[in-house]
PDB file of C-alpha atoms in Angstrom:
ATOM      1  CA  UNK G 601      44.199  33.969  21.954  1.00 54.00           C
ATOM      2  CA  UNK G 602      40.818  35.448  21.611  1.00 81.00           C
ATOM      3  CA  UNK G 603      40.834  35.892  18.173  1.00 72.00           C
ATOM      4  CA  UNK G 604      41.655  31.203  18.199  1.00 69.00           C
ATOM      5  CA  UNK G 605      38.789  30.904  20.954  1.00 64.00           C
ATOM      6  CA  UNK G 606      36.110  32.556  18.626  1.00 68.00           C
ATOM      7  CA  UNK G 607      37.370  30.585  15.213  1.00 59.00           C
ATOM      8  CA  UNK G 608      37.439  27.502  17.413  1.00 58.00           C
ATOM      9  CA  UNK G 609      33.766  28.356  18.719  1.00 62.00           C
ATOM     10  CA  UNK G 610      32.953  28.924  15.099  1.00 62.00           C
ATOM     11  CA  UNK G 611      34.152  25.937  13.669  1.00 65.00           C
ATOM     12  CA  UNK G 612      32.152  23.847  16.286  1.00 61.00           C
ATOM     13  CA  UNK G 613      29.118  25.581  15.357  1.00 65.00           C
ATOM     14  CA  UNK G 614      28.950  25.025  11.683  1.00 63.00           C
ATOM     15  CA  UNK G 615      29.559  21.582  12.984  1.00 53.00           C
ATOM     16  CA  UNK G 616      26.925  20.943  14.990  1.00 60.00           C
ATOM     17  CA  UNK G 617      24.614  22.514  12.621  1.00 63.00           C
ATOM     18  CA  UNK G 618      25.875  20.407   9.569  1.00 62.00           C
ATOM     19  CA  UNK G 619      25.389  17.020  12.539  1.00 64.00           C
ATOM     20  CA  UNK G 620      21.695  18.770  12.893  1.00 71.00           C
ATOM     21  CA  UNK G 621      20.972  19.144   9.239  1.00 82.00           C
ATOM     22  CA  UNK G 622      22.485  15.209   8.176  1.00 85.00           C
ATOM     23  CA  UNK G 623      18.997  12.895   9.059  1.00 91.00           C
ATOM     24  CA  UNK G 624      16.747  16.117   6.843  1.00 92.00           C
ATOM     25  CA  UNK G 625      19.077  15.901   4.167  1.00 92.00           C
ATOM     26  CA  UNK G 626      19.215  12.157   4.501  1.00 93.00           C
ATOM     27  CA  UNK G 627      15.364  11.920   3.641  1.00 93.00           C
ATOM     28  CA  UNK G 628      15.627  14.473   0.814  1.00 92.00           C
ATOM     29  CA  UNK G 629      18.513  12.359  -0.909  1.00 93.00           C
ATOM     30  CA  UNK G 630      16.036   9.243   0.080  1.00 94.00           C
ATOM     31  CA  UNK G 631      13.163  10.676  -1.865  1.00 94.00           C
ATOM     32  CA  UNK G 632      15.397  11.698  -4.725  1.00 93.00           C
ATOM     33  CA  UNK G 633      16.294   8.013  -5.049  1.00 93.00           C
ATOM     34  CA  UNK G 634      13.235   6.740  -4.910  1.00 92.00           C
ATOM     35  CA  UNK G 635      11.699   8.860  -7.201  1.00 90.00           C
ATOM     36  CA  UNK G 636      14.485   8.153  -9.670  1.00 91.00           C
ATOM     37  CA  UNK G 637      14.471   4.302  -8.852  1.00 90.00           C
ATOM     38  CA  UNK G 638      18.244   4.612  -7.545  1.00 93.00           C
ATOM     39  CA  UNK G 639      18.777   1.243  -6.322  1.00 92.00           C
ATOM     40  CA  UNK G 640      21.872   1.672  -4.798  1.00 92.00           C
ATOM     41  CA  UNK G 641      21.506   5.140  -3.258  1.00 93.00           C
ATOM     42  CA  UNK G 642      17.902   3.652  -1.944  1.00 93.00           C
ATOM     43  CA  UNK G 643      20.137   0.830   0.006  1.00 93.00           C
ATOM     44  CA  UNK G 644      22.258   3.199   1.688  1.00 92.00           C
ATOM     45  CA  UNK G 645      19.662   5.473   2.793  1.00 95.00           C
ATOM     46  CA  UNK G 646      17.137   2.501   4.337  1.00 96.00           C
ATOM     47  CA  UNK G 647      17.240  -0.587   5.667  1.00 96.00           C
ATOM     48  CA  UNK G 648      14.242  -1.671   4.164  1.00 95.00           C
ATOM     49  CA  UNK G 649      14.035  -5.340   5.294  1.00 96.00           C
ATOM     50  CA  UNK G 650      14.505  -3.444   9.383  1.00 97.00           C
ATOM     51  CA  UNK G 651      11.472  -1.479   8.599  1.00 97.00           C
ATOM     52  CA  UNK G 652       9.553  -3.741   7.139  1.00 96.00           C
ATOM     53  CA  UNK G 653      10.367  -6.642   9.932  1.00 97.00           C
ATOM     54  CA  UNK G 654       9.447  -3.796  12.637  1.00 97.00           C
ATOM     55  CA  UNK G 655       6.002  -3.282  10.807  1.00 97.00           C
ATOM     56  CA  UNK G 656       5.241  -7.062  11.034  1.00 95.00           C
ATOM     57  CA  UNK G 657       6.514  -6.689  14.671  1.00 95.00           C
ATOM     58  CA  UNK G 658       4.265  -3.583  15.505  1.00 95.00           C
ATOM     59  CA  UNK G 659       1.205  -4.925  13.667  1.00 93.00           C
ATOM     60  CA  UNK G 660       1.446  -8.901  15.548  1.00 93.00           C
ATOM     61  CA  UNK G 661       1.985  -6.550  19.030  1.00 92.00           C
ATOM     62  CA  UNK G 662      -1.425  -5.108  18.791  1.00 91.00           C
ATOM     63  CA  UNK G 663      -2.786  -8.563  18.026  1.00 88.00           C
ATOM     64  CA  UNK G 664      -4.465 -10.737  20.903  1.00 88.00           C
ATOM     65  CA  UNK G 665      -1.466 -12.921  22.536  1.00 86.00           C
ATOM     66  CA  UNK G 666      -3.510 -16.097  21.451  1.00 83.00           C
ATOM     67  CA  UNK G 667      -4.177 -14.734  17.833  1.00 83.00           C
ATOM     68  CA  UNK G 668      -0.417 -14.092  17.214  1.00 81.00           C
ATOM     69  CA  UNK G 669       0.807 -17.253  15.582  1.00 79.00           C
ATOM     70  CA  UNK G 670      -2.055 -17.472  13.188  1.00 79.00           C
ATOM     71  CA  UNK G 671      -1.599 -13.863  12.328  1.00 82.00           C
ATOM     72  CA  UNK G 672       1.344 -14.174   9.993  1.00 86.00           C
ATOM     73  CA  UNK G 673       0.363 -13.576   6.988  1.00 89.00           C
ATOM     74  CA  UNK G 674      -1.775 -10.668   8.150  1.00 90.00           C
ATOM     75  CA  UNK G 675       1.105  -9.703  10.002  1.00 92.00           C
ATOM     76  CA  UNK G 676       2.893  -9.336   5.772  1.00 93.00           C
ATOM     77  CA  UNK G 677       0.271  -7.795   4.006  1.00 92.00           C
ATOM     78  CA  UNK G 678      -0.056  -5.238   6.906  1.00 93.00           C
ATOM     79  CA  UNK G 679       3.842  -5.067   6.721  1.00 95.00           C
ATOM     80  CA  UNK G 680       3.736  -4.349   2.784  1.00 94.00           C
ATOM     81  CA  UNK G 681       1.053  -2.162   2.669  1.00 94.00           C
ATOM     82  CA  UNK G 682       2.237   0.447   5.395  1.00 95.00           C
ATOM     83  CA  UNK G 683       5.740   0.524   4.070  1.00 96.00           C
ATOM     84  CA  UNK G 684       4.348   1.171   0.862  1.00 95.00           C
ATOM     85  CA  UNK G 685       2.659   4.426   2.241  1.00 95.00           C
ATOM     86  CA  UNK G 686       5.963   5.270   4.315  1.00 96.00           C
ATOM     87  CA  UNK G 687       7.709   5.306   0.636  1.00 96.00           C
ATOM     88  CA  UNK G 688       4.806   7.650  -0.932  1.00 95.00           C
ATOM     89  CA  UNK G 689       5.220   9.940   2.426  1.00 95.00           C
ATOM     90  CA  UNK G 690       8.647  10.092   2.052  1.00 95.00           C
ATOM     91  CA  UNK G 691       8.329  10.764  -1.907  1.00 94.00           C
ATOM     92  CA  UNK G 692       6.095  13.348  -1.008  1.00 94.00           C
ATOM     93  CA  UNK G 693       8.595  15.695   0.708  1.00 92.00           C
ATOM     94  CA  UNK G 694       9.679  16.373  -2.256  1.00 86.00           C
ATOM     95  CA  UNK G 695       6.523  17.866  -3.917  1.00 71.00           C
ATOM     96  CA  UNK G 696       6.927  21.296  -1.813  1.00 57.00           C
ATOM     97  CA  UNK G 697       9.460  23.395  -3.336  1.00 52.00           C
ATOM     98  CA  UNK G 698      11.685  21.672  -5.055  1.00 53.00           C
ATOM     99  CA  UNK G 699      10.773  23.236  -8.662  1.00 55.00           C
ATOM    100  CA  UNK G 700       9.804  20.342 -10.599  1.00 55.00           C
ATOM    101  CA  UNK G 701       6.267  19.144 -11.737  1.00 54.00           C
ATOM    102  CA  UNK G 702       4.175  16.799  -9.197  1.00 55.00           C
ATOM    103  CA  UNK G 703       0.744  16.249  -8.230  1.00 63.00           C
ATOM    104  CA  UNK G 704       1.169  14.906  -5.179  1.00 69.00           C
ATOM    105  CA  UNK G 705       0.295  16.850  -2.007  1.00 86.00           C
ATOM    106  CA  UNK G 706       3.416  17.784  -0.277  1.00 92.00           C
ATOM    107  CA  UNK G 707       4.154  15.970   2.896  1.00 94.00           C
ATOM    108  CA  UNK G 708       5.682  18.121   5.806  1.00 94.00           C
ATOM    109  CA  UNK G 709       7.835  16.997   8.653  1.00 94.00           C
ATOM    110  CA  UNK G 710       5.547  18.111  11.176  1.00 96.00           C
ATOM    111  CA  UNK G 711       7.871  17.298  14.254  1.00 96.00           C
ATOM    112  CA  UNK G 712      10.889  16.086  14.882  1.00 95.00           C
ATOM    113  CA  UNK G 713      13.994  15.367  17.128  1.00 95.00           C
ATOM    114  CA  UNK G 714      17.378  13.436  18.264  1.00 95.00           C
ATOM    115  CA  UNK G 715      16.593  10.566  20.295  1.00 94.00           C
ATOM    116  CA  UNK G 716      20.291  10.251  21.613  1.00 91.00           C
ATOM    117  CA  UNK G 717      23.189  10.997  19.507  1.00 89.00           C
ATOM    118  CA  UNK G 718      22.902   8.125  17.206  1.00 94.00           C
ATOM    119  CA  UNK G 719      19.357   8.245  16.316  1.00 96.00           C
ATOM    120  CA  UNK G 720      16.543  10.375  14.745  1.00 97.00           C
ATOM    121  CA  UNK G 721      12.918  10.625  14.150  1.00 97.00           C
ATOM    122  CA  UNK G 722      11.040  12.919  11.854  1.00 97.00           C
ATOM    123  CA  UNK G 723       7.213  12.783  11.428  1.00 97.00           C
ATOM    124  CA  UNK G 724       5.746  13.284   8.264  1.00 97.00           C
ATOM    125  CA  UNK G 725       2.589  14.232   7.366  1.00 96.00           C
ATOM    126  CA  UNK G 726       0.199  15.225   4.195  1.00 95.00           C
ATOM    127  CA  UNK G 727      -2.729  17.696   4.866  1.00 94.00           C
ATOM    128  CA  UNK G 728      -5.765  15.628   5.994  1.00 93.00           C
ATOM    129  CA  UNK G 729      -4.071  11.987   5.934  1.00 94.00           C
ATOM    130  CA  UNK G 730      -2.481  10.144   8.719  1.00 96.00           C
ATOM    131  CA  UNK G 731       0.975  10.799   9.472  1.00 97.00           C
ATOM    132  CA  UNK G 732       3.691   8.165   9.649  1.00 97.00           C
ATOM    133  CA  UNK G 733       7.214   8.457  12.036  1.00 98.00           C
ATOM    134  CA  UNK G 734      10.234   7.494  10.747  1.00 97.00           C
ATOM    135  CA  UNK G 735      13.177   6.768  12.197  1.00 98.00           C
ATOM    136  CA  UNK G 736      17.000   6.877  10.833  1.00 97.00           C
ATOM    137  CA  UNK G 737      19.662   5.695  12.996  1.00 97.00           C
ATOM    138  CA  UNK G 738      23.475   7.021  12.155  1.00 95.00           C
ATOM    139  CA  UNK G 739      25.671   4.128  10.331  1.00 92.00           C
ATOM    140  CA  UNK G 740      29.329   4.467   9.510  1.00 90.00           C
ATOM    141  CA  UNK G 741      28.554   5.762   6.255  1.00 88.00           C
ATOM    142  CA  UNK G 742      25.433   8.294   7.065  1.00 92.00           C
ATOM    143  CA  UNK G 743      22.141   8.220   8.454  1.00 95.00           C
ATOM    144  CA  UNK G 744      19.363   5.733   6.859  1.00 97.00           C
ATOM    145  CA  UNK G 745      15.816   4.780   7.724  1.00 97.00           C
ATOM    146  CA  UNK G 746      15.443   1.889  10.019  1.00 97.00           C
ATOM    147  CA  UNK G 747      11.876   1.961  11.462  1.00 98.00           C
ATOM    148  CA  UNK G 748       8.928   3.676  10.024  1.00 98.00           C
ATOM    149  CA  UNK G 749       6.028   3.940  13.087  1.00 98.00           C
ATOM    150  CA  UNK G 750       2.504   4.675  11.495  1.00 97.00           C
ATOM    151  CA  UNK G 751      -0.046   6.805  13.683  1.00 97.00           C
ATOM    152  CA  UNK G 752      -2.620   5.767  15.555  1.00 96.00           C
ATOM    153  CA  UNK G 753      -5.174   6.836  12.643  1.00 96.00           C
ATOM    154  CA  UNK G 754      -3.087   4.881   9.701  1.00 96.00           C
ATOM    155  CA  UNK G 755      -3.478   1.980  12.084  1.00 95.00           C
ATOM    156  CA  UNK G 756      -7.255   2.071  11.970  1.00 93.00           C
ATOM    157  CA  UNK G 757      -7.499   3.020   8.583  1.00 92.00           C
ATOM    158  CA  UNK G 758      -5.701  -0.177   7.632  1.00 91.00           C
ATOM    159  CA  UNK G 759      -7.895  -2.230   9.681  1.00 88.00           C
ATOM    160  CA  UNK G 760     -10.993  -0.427   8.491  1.00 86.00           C
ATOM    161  CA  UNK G 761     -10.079  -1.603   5.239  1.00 77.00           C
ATOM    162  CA  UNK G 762      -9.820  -4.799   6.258  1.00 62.00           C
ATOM    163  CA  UNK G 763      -5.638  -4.852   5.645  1.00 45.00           C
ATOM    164  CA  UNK G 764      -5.550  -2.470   2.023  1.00 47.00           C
ATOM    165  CA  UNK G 765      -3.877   0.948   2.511  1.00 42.00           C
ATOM    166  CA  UNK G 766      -5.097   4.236   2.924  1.00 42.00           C
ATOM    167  CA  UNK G 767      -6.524   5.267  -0.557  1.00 44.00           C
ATOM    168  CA  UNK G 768      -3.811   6.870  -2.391  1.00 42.00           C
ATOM    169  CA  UNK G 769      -2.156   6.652  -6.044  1.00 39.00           C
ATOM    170  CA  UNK G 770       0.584   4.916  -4.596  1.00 39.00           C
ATOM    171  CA  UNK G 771      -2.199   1.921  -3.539  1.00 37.00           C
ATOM    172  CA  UNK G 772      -1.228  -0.309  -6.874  1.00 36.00           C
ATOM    173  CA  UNK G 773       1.888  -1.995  -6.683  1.00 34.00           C
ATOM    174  CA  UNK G 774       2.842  -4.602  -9.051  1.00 30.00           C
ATOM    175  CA  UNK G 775       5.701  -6.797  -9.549  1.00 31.00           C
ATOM    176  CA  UNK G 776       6.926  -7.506 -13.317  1.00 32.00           C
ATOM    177  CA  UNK G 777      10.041  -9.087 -14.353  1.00 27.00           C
ATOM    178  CA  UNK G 778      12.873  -6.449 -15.905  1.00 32.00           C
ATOM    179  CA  UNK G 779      13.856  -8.721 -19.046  1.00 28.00           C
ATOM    180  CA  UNK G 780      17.112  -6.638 -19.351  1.00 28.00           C
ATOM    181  CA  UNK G 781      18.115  -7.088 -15.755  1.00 34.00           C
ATOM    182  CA  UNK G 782      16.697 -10.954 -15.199  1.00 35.00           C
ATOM    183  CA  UNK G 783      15.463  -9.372 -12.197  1.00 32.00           C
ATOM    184  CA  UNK G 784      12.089  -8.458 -10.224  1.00 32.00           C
ATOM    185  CA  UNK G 785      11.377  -5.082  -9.759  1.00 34.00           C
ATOM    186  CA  UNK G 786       8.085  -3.048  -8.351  1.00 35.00           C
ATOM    187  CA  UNK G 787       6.052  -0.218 -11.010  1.00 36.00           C
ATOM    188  CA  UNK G 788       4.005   2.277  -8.915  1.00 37.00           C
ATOM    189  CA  UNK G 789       0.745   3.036 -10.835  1.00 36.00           C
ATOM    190  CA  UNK G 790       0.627   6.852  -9.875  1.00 36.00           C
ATOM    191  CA  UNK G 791       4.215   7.687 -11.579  1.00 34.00           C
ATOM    192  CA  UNK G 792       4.491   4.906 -13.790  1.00 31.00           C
ATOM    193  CA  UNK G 793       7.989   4.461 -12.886  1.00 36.00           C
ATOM    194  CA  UNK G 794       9.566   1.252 -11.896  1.00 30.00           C
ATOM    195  CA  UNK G 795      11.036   1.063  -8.552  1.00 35.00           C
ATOM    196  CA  UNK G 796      13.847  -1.177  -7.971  1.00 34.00           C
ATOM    197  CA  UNK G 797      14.171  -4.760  -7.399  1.00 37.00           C
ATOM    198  CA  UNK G 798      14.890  -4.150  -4.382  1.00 40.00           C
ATOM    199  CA  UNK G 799      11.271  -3.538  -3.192  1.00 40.00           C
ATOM    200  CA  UNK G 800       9.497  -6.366  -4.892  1.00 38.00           C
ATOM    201  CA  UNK G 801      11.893  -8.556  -3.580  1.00 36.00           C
ATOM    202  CA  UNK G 802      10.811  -7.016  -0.083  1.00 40.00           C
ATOM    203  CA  UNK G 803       7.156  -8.163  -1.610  1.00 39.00           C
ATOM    204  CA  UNK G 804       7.897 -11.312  -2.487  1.00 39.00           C
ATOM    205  CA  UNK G 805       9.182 -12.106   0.742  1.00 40.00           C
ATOM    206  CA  UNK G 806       6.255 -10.738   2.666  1.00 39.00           C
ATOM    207  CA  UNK G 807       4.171 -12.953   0.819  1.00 39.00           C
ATOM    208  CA  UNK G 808       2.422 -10.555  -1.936  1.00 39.00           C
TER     209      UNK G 808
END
C-alpha cells in the first residue's frame, strides 16, 4: 500500500511539473516558429489578431475619453508597431543558449506566474530595453499567446517617437507579395527572412 501511495505521489508530481513547464516551452516552440517562418505552428501558438486587438484596446484606454474616436488609426499603427517588438522579444529568447549563431541580445523572462489554472504570464525582457508581458491562455490543444502588455517605459518610448517603435533591427517591416504562394507575407530587415502571411495580413488590416 505504501509502496502505490509513493508511485501515485510520484506520478502527480512529474505531472504538475510537466503542467508548470507547458506556457515556457510554449514560447520556446513560438520563437522557433517564428524564426523559421512556420506559419502553421505560429497559429497554434498565438492568437495574433487577440493581441493585436488588445494593443489597439490598451493604447485608445490611455487616450482622453473625447480623443478616442478620432484616435483610430493611431490606435493601428500603435497596435502594429508594439506587436512587432513583442515578436522580436519573443525571438529573442532564443539567442541565450540555444547553440546556434545570433546577434541579438538575449531576452530573459524576468518574472513570471499562473494567473488561475487556465492562464499565464511571463515577462520578458532584453538588458537595458523595456520589457513587454505576455500572456498565453490554455486552449484545447496547448497554451498560445493571447495578450502581449508592454511596460510602462515601451509606452513612452512609443509616444516619444511620436508612434515608431523602440529602435531595434526588427523596426523595418515590409510587406511584398510571395509570387509562388499568390499571397502577402512580412520580410524583417534584421534576419532577412520572410515571415508569414499571416503577419502582413495582421498589417494590412491595421492599416500599414
Amino acid at each position: 500500500m505504501t509502496r502505490g501511495v509513493i508511485v501515485v505521489a510520484l506520478g502527480a508530481l512529474a505531472f504538475a511539473g510537466f503542467l508548470y513547464v507547458q506556457p515556457f516551452l510554449t514560447i520556446r516552440v513560438l520563437a522557433g516558429a517564428l524564426q523559421d517562418s512556420d506559419a502553421a505552428a505560429i497559429r497554434e501558438r498565438m492568437d495574433a489578431e487577440r493581441v493585436r486587438e488588445g494593443l489597439k484596446a490598451q493604447f485608445l484606454s490611455r487616450q482622453p475619453p473625447d480623443l478616442r474616436e478620432q484616435s483610430g488609426v493611431a490606435a493601428n499603427v500603435a497596435a502594429l508597431t508594439l506587436f512587432g517588438r513583442g515578436i522580436e522579444l519573443i525571438l529573442a529568447t532564443r539567442a541565450a543558449g540555444d547553440g546556434t549563431p545570433d546577434t541579438r541580445a538575449p531576452a530573459t523572462i524576468v518574472d513570471s506566474g499562473f494567473d488561475g489554472f487556465s492562464r499565464f504570464h511571463a515577462t520578458v525582457q532584453q538588458p537595458g530595453s523595456a520589457s513587454f508581458t505576455i500572456v498565453l491562455e490554455r486552449q484545447a490543444d496547448g497554451w498560445s499567446v493571447t495578450a502581449m502588455h508592454p511596460s510602462e517605459r515601451a509606452w513612452r518610448e512609443l509616444a516619444e517617437r511620436e508612434g515608431q517603435a523602440p529602435p531595434s533591427k526588427y523596426e523595418s517591416f515590409s510587406t511584398a507579395t510571395d509570387p509562388t504562394a499568390n499571397s502577402p507575407r512580412m520580410e524583417s530587415a534584421g534576419t532577412g527572412r520572410a515571415a508569414s502571411g499571416f503577419f502582413a495580413v495582421s498589417s494590412r488590416r491595421c492599416g500599414a
